[in-house]
Amino acid sequence: MAGSKKTEYEIAIQVGGKVAASFGNSVRDVGGGFDTITNMAKSAAKLVTGAFAAVKVGQFISDAVDTYSEFEQSMANTAAVAQASAFEYKQLEAVAREMGRETTKTAAESADALGYMMLAGWDVNDAIAGLEPVLRLSEATQMDLATCSDLVTDSMSALGLSVDGLSGYLDICTQANNKANTTSEALMEAFIGCGGAARTAGVNLNETATALGILANNGKKGTEAGTALNAILVRMTSKDTAINAMNKLGVSVFDSAGNFRGLETVLIDTQKALSKLTTEEQTHYMSQIAGTNYYTQMGYLLDSVAEKADGTGSAWGKLSGDLEESDGALQKMADTVTDTLQGAFSRLNSAADDAKISFAQAFSGDLKGIINDLAGYIPVLTEKFIEFAVKAAPKISKAFSTVRKVASGAWKIFTSVGGWIIDHFDAIQIAIIGIGSAIMAYKVINGIIGMANVLQGFSGRYKNRL
């Protein structure tokens, strides 16, 4: 009897073995499950990667089409103004794209800049030669390229400067930007205002820029400064009241040959003559020379040519000397401004735009044909839609009427119920809390009973196996 019974130790080993085996099987099952999940995750990752790749490709194509269409339109506008031949169009397109690849400006911006040059009467060759210098001024001063091109061409026209003098002109604009309290943009706006008078009087570019710089240092900039200098030059060289006043002061505006003696020279002589007079006499003569509206600005110019008490020269002489040494100022400033991380990113984006243009240009003809075809179909679809709308109008109106009636009835019920809920909100709140508590109690009790049943079942199975 004793020999047929298993010892407690043997029973423990047997149960342990079975439990260990069962646990091992479970672990293997779980491991297999994780393997399955891992494989599914890898497959999903591939699908997601593919989807993202598809999205990126689609986005690139869309961007390429947008970039090319913008560039193409800018080129079309420029070519139309220039009345360019097919060969000239290719030349303009090539230089616009070259500047787009190699600078911080895009090809479309370069094409727009060429358009403003054409509007100013520049021919294709002049525009091609002038694009990069104008573009560099835009980079150096952070001015919008189209605005920059427009101001450059307009101000040069006002001053009577040819395209051959473009580089020197832009160097002076840049130097004034850095040495006087003005910007290249404001200076060119001022040139537009006074350029005609300066050209007529024979005032050279350096003197005109110096005078505008002095006015800017005294708070008169842009068109305001240009208008003031224009009035002063016109009165000094053509108005009898101003010329007679200066003659009384012993100042000659023109030399024996009838040529303008130079703005700085005339200002120095006038300043010296006025310095000997009383304040009342000074204001009288200045108002006669410059006019009552601009004698203050005339005072700024006269003060600038006076020698400083410390013997360091005049403000006019200092600024004029700086402008005389402006060679290479534009390129130096542009290099400094664009030699940054932001500049590098801008060049990268411009180069990427050129790649998009090349890509979209390859199928632009076919795409344009498809778009035109779709545009032709739209009127037909519109007519069909109108016909359908006219025929279906009675039914649509009836349907909307029914919807309105149903909505009106639903709203009345909702407002009625809503009013009752508001009136009895406290009771409803207590009831909801009670129901929630009952549900929670039920879940807790049900959970305990379920746990007891599980334990009881496990205990029974354990006893049976023993």
GROMACS .gro file of C-alpha atoms in nm:
model
  466
    1MET     CA    1   0.000   0.000   0.000
    2ALA     CA    2   0.272   0.241   0.098
    3GLY     CA    3   0.480   0.143  -0.207
    4SER     CA    4   0.201   0.226  -0.453
    5LYS     CA    5   0.156   0.577  -0.323
    6LYS     CA    6   0.356   0.868  -0.453
    7THR     CA    7   0.546   1.073  -0.206
    8GLU     CA    8   0.472   1.444  -0.172
    9TYR     CA    9   0.817   1.515  -0.318
   10GLU     CA   10   0.743   1.312  -0.633
   11ILE     CA   11   0.406   1.480  -0.669
   12ALA     CA   12   0.573   1.822  -0.646
   13ILE     CA   13   0.824   1.728  -0.916
   14GLN     CA   14   0.550   1.601  -1.144
   15VAL     CA   15   0.335   1.912  -1.099
   16GLY     CA   16   0.640   2.134  -1.145
   17GLY     CA   17   0.732   1.961  -1.469
   18LYS     CA   18   0.381   2.001  -1.606
   19VAL     CA   19   0.366   2.365  -1.503
   20ALA     CA   20   0.711   2.430  -1.652
   21ALA     CA   21   0.612   2.265  -1.981
   22SER     CA   22   0.290   2.461  -1.992
   23PHE     CA   23   0.473   2.784  -1.919
   24GLY     CA   24   0.730   2.708  -2.191
   25ASN     CA   25   0.454   2.647  -2.444
   26SER     CA   26   0.293   2.974  -2.344
   27VAL     CA   27   0.619   3.163  -2.380
   28ARG     CA   28   0.674   3.011  -2.723
   29ASP     CA   29   0.321   3.108  -2.823
   30VAL     CA   30   0.377   3.462  -2.702
   31GLY     CA   31   0.714   3.472  -2.877
   32GLY     CA   32   0.549   3.359  -3.197
   33GLY     CA   33   0.289   3.630  -3.152
   34PHE     CA   34   0.557   3.896  -3.111
   35ASP     CA   35   0.733   3.765  -3.421
   36THR     CA   36   0.408   3.797  -3.612
   37ILE     CA   37   0.357   4.151  -3.482
   38THR     CA   38   0.716   4.241  -3.572
   39ASN     CA   39   0.671   4.111  -3.925
   40MET     CA   40   0.345   4.302  -3.957
   41ALA     CA   41   0.517   4.616  -3.829
   42LYS     CA   42   0.796   4.577  -4.085
   43SER     CA   43   0.541   4.532  -4.362
   44ALA     CA   44   0.349   4.834  -4.239
   45ALA     CA   45   0.670   5.036  -4.222
   46LYS     CA   46   0.744   4.949  -4.583
   47LEU     CA   47   0.396   5.056  -4.685
   48VAL     CA   48   0.423   5.381  -4.488
   49THR     CA   49   0.765   5.452  -4.635
   50GLY     CA   50   0.630   5.390  -4.981
   51ALA     CA   51   0.333   5.612  -4.912
   52PHE     CA   52   0.556   5.893  -4.787
   53ALA     CA   53   0.779   5.851  -5.090
   54ALA     CA   54   0.476   5.875  -5.316
   55VAL     CA   55   0.361   6.187  -5.136
   56LYS     CA   56   0.707   6.343  -5.165
   57VAL     CA   57   0.723   6.264  -5.536
   58GLY     CA   58   0.378   6.410  -5.586
   59GLN     CA   59   0.474   6.719  -5.389
   60PHE     CA   60   0.792   6.763  -5.595
   61ILE     CA   61   0.596   6.738  -5.920
   62SER     CA   62   0.340   6.987  -5.795
   63ASP     CA   63   0.614   7.228  -5.681
   64ALA     CA   64   0.796   7.184  -6.010
   65VAL     CA   65   0.483   7.271  -6.209
   66ASP     CA   66   0.416   7.578  -5.992
   67THR     CA   67   0.778   7.695  -6.014
   68TYR     CA   68   0.795   7.646  -6.389
   69SER     CA   69   0.460   7.814  -6.455
   70GLU     CA   70   0.565   8.119  -6.252
   71PHE     CA   71   0.897   8.141  -6.436
   72GLU     CA   72   0.736   8.088  -6.775
   73GLN     CA   73   0.484   8.367  -6.711
   74SER     CA   74   0.757   8.606  -6.598
   75MET     CA   75   0.955   8.529  -6.911
   76ALA     CA   76   0.648   8.573  -7.130
   77ASN     CA   77   0.582   8.916  -6.976
   78THR     CA   78   0.944   9.021  -7.032
   79ALA     CA   79   0.954   8.890  -7.387
   80ALA     CA   80   0.628   9.068  -7.472
   81VAL     CA   81   0.763   9.406  -7.353
   82ALA     CA   82   1.094   9.350  -7.534
   83GLN     CA   83   0.922   9.217  -7.846
   84ALA     CA   84   1.195   8.956  -7.833
   85SER     CA   85   1.262   8.715  -8.115
   86ALA     CA   86   1.285   8.343  -8.045
   87PHE     CA   87   1.663   8.372  -8.028
   88GLU     CA   88   1.649   8.671  -7.792
   89TYR     CA   89   1.397   8.486  -7.576
   90LYS     CA   90   1.644   8.202  -7.538
   91GLN     CA   91   1.917   8.449  -7.441
   92LEU     CA   92   1.699   8.614  -7.178
   93GLU     CA   93   1.582   8.279  -7.045
   94ALA     CA   94   1.939   8.152  -7.019
   95VAL     CA   95   2.066   8.449  -6.816
   96ALA     CA   96   1.760   8.447  -6.588
   97ARG     CA   97   1.812   8.079  -6.511
   98GLU     CA   98   2.187   8.126  -6.467
   99MET     CA   99   2.129   8.397  -6.206
  100GLY     CA  100   1.870   8.172  -6.044
  101ARG     CA  101   2.120   7.889  -6.010
  102GLU     CA  102   2.413   8.092  -5.886
  103THR     CA  103   2.262   8.361  -5.661
  104THR     CA  104   2.012   8.400  -5.380
  105LYS     CA  105   1.747   8.518  -5.628
  106THR     CA  106   1.518   8.286  -5.821
  107ALA     CA  107   1.490   8.255  -6.196
  108ALA     CA  108   1.140   8.406  -6.186
  109GLU     CA  109   1.266   8.708  -5.991
  110SER     CA  110   1.548   8.751  -6.242
  111ALA     CA  111   1.301   8.735  -6.531
  112ASP     CA  112   1.087   9.004  -6.366
  113ALA     CA  113   1.395   9.224  -6.322
  114LEU     CA  114   1.473   9.189  -6.692
  115GLY     CA  115   1.118   9.302  -6.764
  116TYR     CA  116   1.167   9.631  -6.579
  117MET     CA  117   1.486   9.692  -6.776
  118MET     CA  118   1.288   9.643  -7.096
  119LEU     CA  119   1.024   9.888  -6.977
  120ALA     CA  120   1.303  10.146  -6.931
  121GLY     CA  121   1.396  10.105  -7.296
  122TRP     CA  122   1.703   9.886  -7.251
  123ASP     CA  123   1.766   9.644  -7.533
  124VAL     CA  124   1.821   9.272  -7.482
  125ASN     CA  125   2.200   9.294  -7.470
  126ASP     CA  126   2.196   9.583  -7.219
  127ALA     CA  127   1.950   9.397  -6.997
  128ILE     CA  128   2.159   9.080  -7.004
  129ALA     CA  129   2.473   9.277  -6.913
  130GLY     CA  130   2.295   9.474  -6.641
  131LEU     CA  131   2.108   9.191  -6.468
  132GLU     CA  132   2.388   9.067  -6.243
  133PRO     CA  133   2.495   9.411  -6.111
  134VAL     CA  134   2.132   9.498  -6.033
  135LEU     CA  135   2.085   9.159  -5.873
  136ARG     CA  136   2.393   9.213  -5.654
  137LEU     CA  137   2.254   9.547  -5.535
  138SER     CA  138   1.932   9.369  -5.441
  139GLU     CA  139   2.133   9.110  -5.247
  140ALA     CA  140   2.353   9.368  -5.076
  141THR     CA  141   2.067   9.591  -4.961
  142GLN     CA  142   1.801   9.319  -4.917
  143MET     CA  143   1.580   9.509  -5.160
  144ASP     CA  144   1.315   9.330  -5.363
  145LEU     CA  145   1.476   9.250  -5.700
  146ALA     CA  146   1.192   9.379  -5.917
  147THR     CA  147   1.174   9.702  -5.716
  148CYS     CA  148   1.552   9.736  -5.734
  149SER     CA  149   1.553   9.693  -6.110
  150ASP     CA  150   1.274   9.946  -6.152
  151LEU     CA  151   1.449  10.208  -5.935
  152VAL     CA  152   1.787  10.155  -6.103
  153THR     CA  153   1.650  10.202  -6.453
  154ASP     CA  154   1.427  10.498  -6.362
  155SER     CA  155   1.696  10.683  -6.167
  156MET     CA  156   1.958  10.629  -6.436
  157SER     CA  157   1.715  10.759  -6.696
  158ALA     CA  158   1.648  11.068  -6.481
  159LEU     CA  159   2.021  11.133  -6.443
  160GLY     CA  160   2.089  11.068  -6.810
  161LEU     CA  161   2.329  10.782  -6.739
  162SER     CA  162   2.394  10.509  -6.996
  163VAL     CA  163   2.414  10.137  -6.926
  164ASP     CA  164   2.792  10.164  -6.964
  165GLY     CA  165   2.804  10.356  -6.636
  166LEU     CA  166   2.588  10.107  -6.446
  167SER     CA  167   2.861   9.950  -6.232
  168GLY     CA  168   3.003  10.285  -6.120
  169TYR     CA  169   2.655  10.418  -6.049
  170LEU     CA  170   2.565  10.118  -5.833
  171ASP     CA  171   2.895  10.145  -5.646
  172ILE     CA  172   2.810  10.504  -5.552
  173CYS     CA  173   2.458  10.403  -5.445
  174THR     CA  174   2.608  10.130  -5.226
  175GLN     CA  175   2.872  10.358  -5.077
  176ALA     CA  176   2.611  10.623  -4.996
  177ASN     CA  177   2.404  10.349  -4.836
  178ASN     CA  178   2.698  10.279  -4.603
  179LYS     CA  179   2.841  10.626  -4.548
  180ALA     CA  180   2.530  10.846  -4.521
  181ASN     CA  181   2.206  10.814  -4.326
  182THR     CA  182   2.017  10.680  -4.625
  183THR     CA  183   1.961  10.360  -4.818
  184SER     CA  184   2.027  10.281  -5.181
  185GLU     CA  185   1.653  10.258  -5.232
  186ALA     CA  186   1.586  10.602  -5.081
  187LEU     CA  187   1.881  10.752  -5.270
  188MET     CA  188   1.752  10.625  -5.605
  189GLU     CA  189   1.406  10.759  -5.524
  190ALA     CA  190   1.571  11.097  -5.460
  191PHE     CA  191   1.766  11.074  -5.787
  192ILE     CA  192   1.439  11.023  -5.972
  193GLY     CA  193   1.310  11.347  -5.819
  194CYS     CA  194   1.611  11.567  -5.891
  195GLY     CA  195   1.796  11.384  -6.168
  196GLY     CA  196   1.648  11.595  -6.447
  197ALA     CA  197   1.746  11.925  -6.285
  198ALA     CA  198   2.094  11.795  -6.202
  199ARG     CA  199   2.146  11.676  -6.557
  200THR     CA  200   2.024  12.005  -6.704
  201ALA     CA  201   2.247  12.211  -6.473
  202GLY     CA  202   2.546  11.986  -6.538
  203VAL     CA  203   2.585  11.869  -6.176
  204ASN     CA  204   2.787  11.547  -6.178
  205LEU     CA  205   2.681  11.224  -6.010
  206ASN     CA  206   2.916  11.254  -5.714
  207GLU     CA  207   2.798  11.604  -5.623
  208THR     CA  208   2.433  11.510  -5.662
  209ALA     CA  209   2.479  11.203  -5.441
  210THR     CA  210   2.673  11.407  -5.185
  211ALA     CA  211   2.400  11.672  -5.166
  212LEU     CA  212   2.132  11.406  -5.117
  213GLY     CA  213   2.349  11.234  -4.855
  214ILE     CA  214   2.383  11.562  -4.662
  215LEU     CA  215   2.006  11.611  -4.672
  216ALA     CA  216   1.957  11.252  -4.554
  217ASN     CA  217   2.193  11.314  -4.261
  218ASN     CA  218   1.957  11.595  -4.164
  219GLY     CA  219   1.641  11.384  -4.190
  220LYS     CA  220   1.540  11.464  -4.548
  221LYS     CA  221   1.538  11.143  -4.751
  222GLY     CA  222   1.391  10.977  -5.056
  223THR     CA  223   1.141  11.168  -5.267
  224GLU     CA  224   1.134  11.453  -5.011
  225ALA     CA  225   1.506  11.511  -5.056
  226GLY     CA  226   1.483  11.478  -5.432
  227THR     CA  227   1.202  11.731  -5.454
  228ALA     CA  228   1.394  11.978  -5.236
  229LEU     CA  229   1.720  11.952  -5.432
  230ASN     CA  230   1.529  11.975  -5.758
  231ALA     CA  231   1.368  12.303  -5.648
  232ILE     CA  232   1.698  12.448  -5.526
  233LEU     CA  233   1.883  12.363  -5.848
  234VAL     CA  234   1.603  12.495  -6.068
  235ARG     CA  235   1.589  12.826  -5.878
  236MET     CA  236   1.968  12.870  -5.864
  237THR     CA  237   2.009  12.815  -6.238
  238SER     CA  238   1.695  12.962  -6.393
  239LYS     CA  239   1.493  13.187  -6.160
  240ASP     CA  240   1.571  13.557  -6.181
  241THR     CA  241   1.490  13.615  -5.814
  242ALA     CA  242   1.749  13.358  -5.705
  243ILE     CA  243   2.011  13.458  -5.961
  244ASN     CA  244   1.980  13.829  -5.875
  245ALA     CA  245   2.009  13.751  -5.503
  246MET     CA  246   2.324  13.553  -5.561
  247ASN     CA  247   2.467  13.829  -5.782
  248LYS     CA  248   2.411  14.074  -5.497
  249LEU     CA  249   2.609  13.839  -5.275
  250GLY     CA  250   2.886  13.836  -5.534
  251VAL     CA  251   2.830  13.470  -5.624
  252SER     CA  252   2.837  13.357  -5.986
  253VAL     CA  253   2.643  13.043  -6.075
  254PHE     CA  254   2.789  13.017  -6.425
  255ASP     CA  255   3.141  13.075  -6.551
  256SER     CA  256   3.241  13.303  -6.838
  257ALA     CA  257   3.154  13.030  -7.088
  258GLY     CA  258   2.804  12.993  -6.945
  259ASN     CA  259   2.868  12.660  -6.776
  260PHE     CA  260   2.756  12.576  -6.423
  261ARG     CA  261   3.052  12.624  -6.190
  262GLY     CA  262   2.976  12.315  -5.979
  263LEU     CA  263   2.741  12.269  -5.686
  264GLU     CA  264   3.008  12.252  -5.417
  265THR     CA  265   3.183  12.562  -5.550
  266VAL     CA  266   2.862  12.765  -5.563
  267LEU     CA  267   2.760  12.651  -5.216
  268ILE     CA  268   3.102  12.741  -5.068
  269ASP     CA  269   3.090  13.091  -5.221
  270THR     CA  270   2.735  13.143  -5.102
  271GLN     CA  271   2.815  13.023  -4.749
  272LYS     CA  272   3.111  13.256  -4.720
  273ALA     CA  273   2.907  13.553  -4.846
  274LEU     CA  274   2.619  13.482  -4.606
  275SER     CA  275   2.851  13.434  -4.308
  276LYS     CA  276   2.925  13.807  -4.315
  277LEU     CA  277   2.558  13.903  -4.282
  278THR     CA  278   2.311  13.922  -3.997
  279THR     CA  279   2.068  13.639  -3.932
  280GLU     CA  280   1.784  13.848  -4.075
  281GLU     CA  281   1.978  13.914  -4.394
  282GLN     CA  282   2.078  13.548  -4.422
  283THR     CA  283   1.721  13.421  -4.403
  284HIS     CA  284   1.611  13.685  -4.656
  285TYR     CA  285   1.870  13.582  -4.913
  286MET     CA  286   1.821  13.209  -4.851
  287SER     CA  287   1.445  13.237  -4.906
  288GLN     CA  288   1.509  13.423  -5.231
  289ILE     CA  289   1.762  13.166  -5.350
  290ALA     CA  290   1.589  12.846  -5.242
  291GLY     CA  291   1.230  12.961  -5.196
  292THR     CA  292   1.032  12.975  -4.875
  293ASN     CA  293   0.956  12.602  -4.889
  294TYR     CA  294   1.316  12.485  -4.917
  295TYR     CA  295   1.541  12.741  -4.755
  296THR     CA  296   1.577  12.506  -4.454
  297GLN     CA  297   1.722  12.239  -4.682
  298MET     CA  298   1.941  12.506  -4.841
  299GLY     CA  299   2.068  12.581  -4.492
  300TYR     CA  300   2.167  12.217  -4.443
  301LEU     CA  301   2.370  12.223  -4.764
  302LEU     CA  302   2.541  12.552  -4.675
  303ASP     CA  303   2.632  12.427  -4.328
  304SER     CA  304   2.783  12.111  -4.478
  305VAL     CA  305   3.043  12.300  -4.684
  306ALA     CA  306   3.163  12.512  -4.392
  307GLU     CA  307   3.500  12.417  -4.248
  308LYS     CA  308   3.479  12.263  -3.901
  309ALA     CA  309   3.626  12.456  -3.610
  310ASP     CA  310   3.881  12.182  -3.541
  311GLY     CA  311   4.018  12.212  -3.894
  312THR     CA  312   3.915  11.861  -4.002
  313GLY     CA  313   3.742  11.985  -4.313
  314SER     CA  314   3.373  11.996  -4.400
  315ALA     CA  315   3.099  11.733  -4.381
  316TRP     CA  316   3.051  11.774  -4.756
  317GLY     CA  317   3.420  11.710  -4.823
  318LYS     CA  318   3.422  11.398  -4.606
  319LEU     CA  319   3.117  11.240  -4.771
  320SER     CA  320   3.228  11.341  -5.119
  321GLY     CA  321   3.567  11.178  -5.058
  322ASP     CA  322   3.400  10.857  -4.942
  323LEU     CA  323   3.188  10.846  -5.256
  324GLU     CA  324   3.495  10.903  -5.473
  325GLU     CA  325   3.641  10.583  -5.326
  326SER     CA  326   3.340  10.367  -5.405
  327ASP     CA  327   3.499  10.133  -5.661
  328GLY     CA  328   3.402   9.772  -5.581
  329ALA     CA  329   3.173   9.876  -5.293
  330LEU     CA  330   2.876   9.685  -5.433
  331GLN     CA  331   3.049   9.351  -5.482
  332LYS     CA  332   3.216   9.373  -5.142
  333MET     CA  333   2.889   9.442  -4.964
  334ALA     CA  334   2.700   9.173  -5.155
  335ASP     CA  335   2.966   8.914  -5.073
  336THR     CA  336   2.954   9.004  -4.704
  337VAL     CA  337   2.575   8.999  -4.680
  338THR     CA  338   2.531   8.667  -4.861
  339ASP     CA  339   2.825   8.481  -4.701
  340THR     CA  340   2.594   8.339  -4.433
  341LEU     CA  341   2.397   8.024  -4.362
  342GLN     CA  342   2.081   8.199  -4.473
  343GLY     CA  343   2.252   8.302  -4.795
  344ALA     CA  344   2.363   7.944  -4.852
  345PHE     CA  345   2.008   7.818  -4.803
  346SER     CA  346   1.877   8.083  -5.042
  347ARG     CA  347   2.125   7.974  -5.310
  348LEU     CA  348   2.030   7.610  -5.248
  349ASN     CA  349   1.661   7.689  -5.289
  350SER     CA  350   1.727   7.886  -5.605
  351ALA     CA  351   1.931   7.597  -5.749
  352ALA     CA  352   1.649   7.357  -5.656
  353ASP     CA  353   1.404   7.584  -5.837
  354ASP     CA  354   1.616   7.557  -6.150
  355ALA     CA  355   1.601   7.177  -6.125
  356LYS     CA  356   1.221   7.197  -6.095
  357ILE     CA  357   1.205   7.422  -6.400
  358SER     CA  358   1.409   7.173  -6.603
  359PHE     CA  359   1.187   6.887  -6.488
  360ALA     CA  360   0.853   7.056  -6.557
  361GLN     CA  361   0.972   7.209  -6.884
  362ALA     CA  362   1.013   6.858  -7.027
  363PHE     CA  363   0.637   6.795  -7.027
  364SER     CA  364   0.500   7.150  -7.008
  365GLY     CA  365   0.364   7.137  -7.363
  366ASP     CA  366   0.158   6.827  -7.297
  367LEU     CA  367   0.041   6.959  -6.962
  368LYS     CA  368  -0.064   7.289  -7.116
  369GLY     CA  369  -0.264   7.098  -7.378
  370ILE     CA  370  -0.444   6.898  -7.110
  371ILE     CA  371  -0.527   7.211  -6.911
  372ASN     CA  372  -0.658   7.386  -7.222
  373ASP     CA  373  -0.873   7.082  -7.302
  374LEU     CA  374  -1.015   7.084  -6.950
  375ALA     CA  375  -1.083   7.455  -6.980
  376GLY     CA  376  -1.277   7.382  -7.298
  377TYR     CA  377  -1.489   7.115  -7.126
  378ILE     CA  378  -1.588   7.336  -6.833
  379PRO     CA  379  -1.842   7.549  -7.029
  380VAL     CA  380  -2.012   7.228  -7.150
  381LEU     CA  381  -2.029   7.094  -6.794
  382THR     CA  382  -2.163   7.430  -6.677
  383GLU     CA  383  -2.442   7.421  -6.934
  384LYS     CA  384  -2.535   7.065  -6.834
  385PHE     CA  385  -2.539   7.161  -6.468
  386ILE     CA  386  -2.764   7.461  -6.542
  387GLU     CA  387  -3.003   7.239  -6.738
  388PHE     CA  388  -3.015   6.988  -6.452
  389ALA     CA  389  -3.069   7.265  -6.196
  390VAL     CA  390  -3.359   7.414  -6.393
  391LYS     CA  391  -3.531   7.076  -6.435
  392ALA     CA  392  -3.471   6.963  -6.078
  393ALA     CA  393  -3.553   7.296  -5.917
  394PRO     CA  394  -3.912   7.204  -5.811
  395LYS     CA  395  -3.801   6.876  -5.654
  396ILE     CA  396  -3.505   7.038  -5.483
  397SER     CA  397  -3.727   7.315  -5.346
  398LYS     CA  398  -3.977   7.058  -5.214
  399ALA     CA  399  -3.698   6.859  -5.050
  400PHE     CA  400  -3.562   7.166  -4.878
  401SER     CA  401  -3.910   7.258  -4.761
  402THR     CA  402  -3.952   6.912  -4.604
  403VAL     CA  403  -3.612   6.938  -4.437
  404ARG     CA  404  -3.708   7.275  -4.292
  405LYS     CA  405  -4.033   7.136  -4.150
  406VAL     CA  406  -3.859   6.835  -3.995
  407ALA     CA  407  -3.583   7.054  -3.854
  408SER     CA  408  -3.841   7.294  -3.711
  409GLY     CA  409  -4.028   7.009  -3.538
  410ALA     CA  410  -3.707   6.859  -3.404
  411TRP     CA  411  -3.601   7.194  -3.269
  412LYS     CA  412  -3.931   7.239  -3.085
  413ILE     CA  413  -3.895   6.896  -2.923
  414PHE     CA  414  -3.533   6.965  -2.835
  415THR     CA  415  -3.609   7.303  -2.680
  416SER     CA  416  -3.900   7.153  -2.484
  417VAL     CA  417  -3.689   6.868  -2.351
  418GLY     CA  418  -3.401   7.105  -2.294
  419GLY     CA  419  -3.618   7.331  -2.084
  420TRP     CA  420  -3.737   7.038  -1.872
  421ILE     CA  421  -3.375   6.922  -1.824
  422ILE     CA  422  -3.271   7.265  -1.705
  423ASP     CA  423  -3.564   7.288  -1.462
  424HIS     CA  424  -3.490   6.945  -1.312
  425PHE     CA  425  -3.114   6.937  -1.345
  426ASP     CA  426  -3.046   6.871  -0.974
  427ALA     CA  427  -3.271   6.563  -0.969
  428ILE     CA  428  -3.120   6.438  -1.295
  429GLN     CA  429  -2.770   6.485  -1.156
  430ILE     CA  430  -2.853   6.279  -0.842
  431ALA     CA  431  -3.010   6.007  -1.056
  432ILE     CA  432  -2.708   5.991  -1.286
  433ILE     CA  433  -2.472   5.965  -0.990
  434GLY     CA  434  -2.690   5.688  -0.842
  435ILE     CA  435  -2.699   5.496  -1.169
  436GLY     CA  436  -2.325   5.534  -1.207
  437SER     CA  437  -2.265   5.411  -0.854
  438ALA     CA  438  -2.492   5.113  -0.908
  439ILE     CA  439  -2.311   5.022  -1.227
  440MET     CA  440  -1.975   5.046  -1.057
  441ALA     CA  441  -2.097   4.835  -0.764
  442TYR     CA  442  -2.233   4.577  -1.003
  443LYS     CA  443  -1.902   4.564  -1.190
  444VAL     CA  444  -1.707   4.523  -0.868
  445ILE     CA  445  -1.934   4.246  -0.731
  446ASN     CA  446  -1.947   4.074  -1.067
  447GLY     CA  447  -1.570   4.088  -1.085
  448ILE     CA  448  -1.530   3.933  -0.740
  449ILE     CA  449  -1.774   3.654  -0.825
  450GLY     CA  450  -1.593   3.591  -1.149
  451MET     CA  451  -1.257   3.577  -0.974
  452ALA     CA  452  -1.398   3.335  -0.714
  453ASN     CA  453  -1.533   3.112  -0.990
  454VAL     CA  454  -1.195   3.109  -1.162
  455LEU     CA  455  -1.014   3.021  -0.841
  456GLN     CA  456  -1.268   2.751  -0.759
  457GLY     CA  457  -1.231   2.598  -1.102
  458PHE     CA  458  -0.854   2.607  -1.082
  459SER     CA  459  -0.868   2.442  -0.739
  460GLY     CA  460  -1.093   2.167  -0.867
  461ARG     CA  461  -0.870   2.096  -1.165
  462TYR     CA  462  -0.566   2.089  -0.942
  463LYS     CA  463  -0.727   1.837  -0.706
  464ASN     CA  464  -0.843   1.615  -0.990
  465ARG     CA  465  -0.492   1.604  -1.139
  466LEU     CA  466  -0.343   1.509  -0.807
   0.00000   0.00000   0.00000
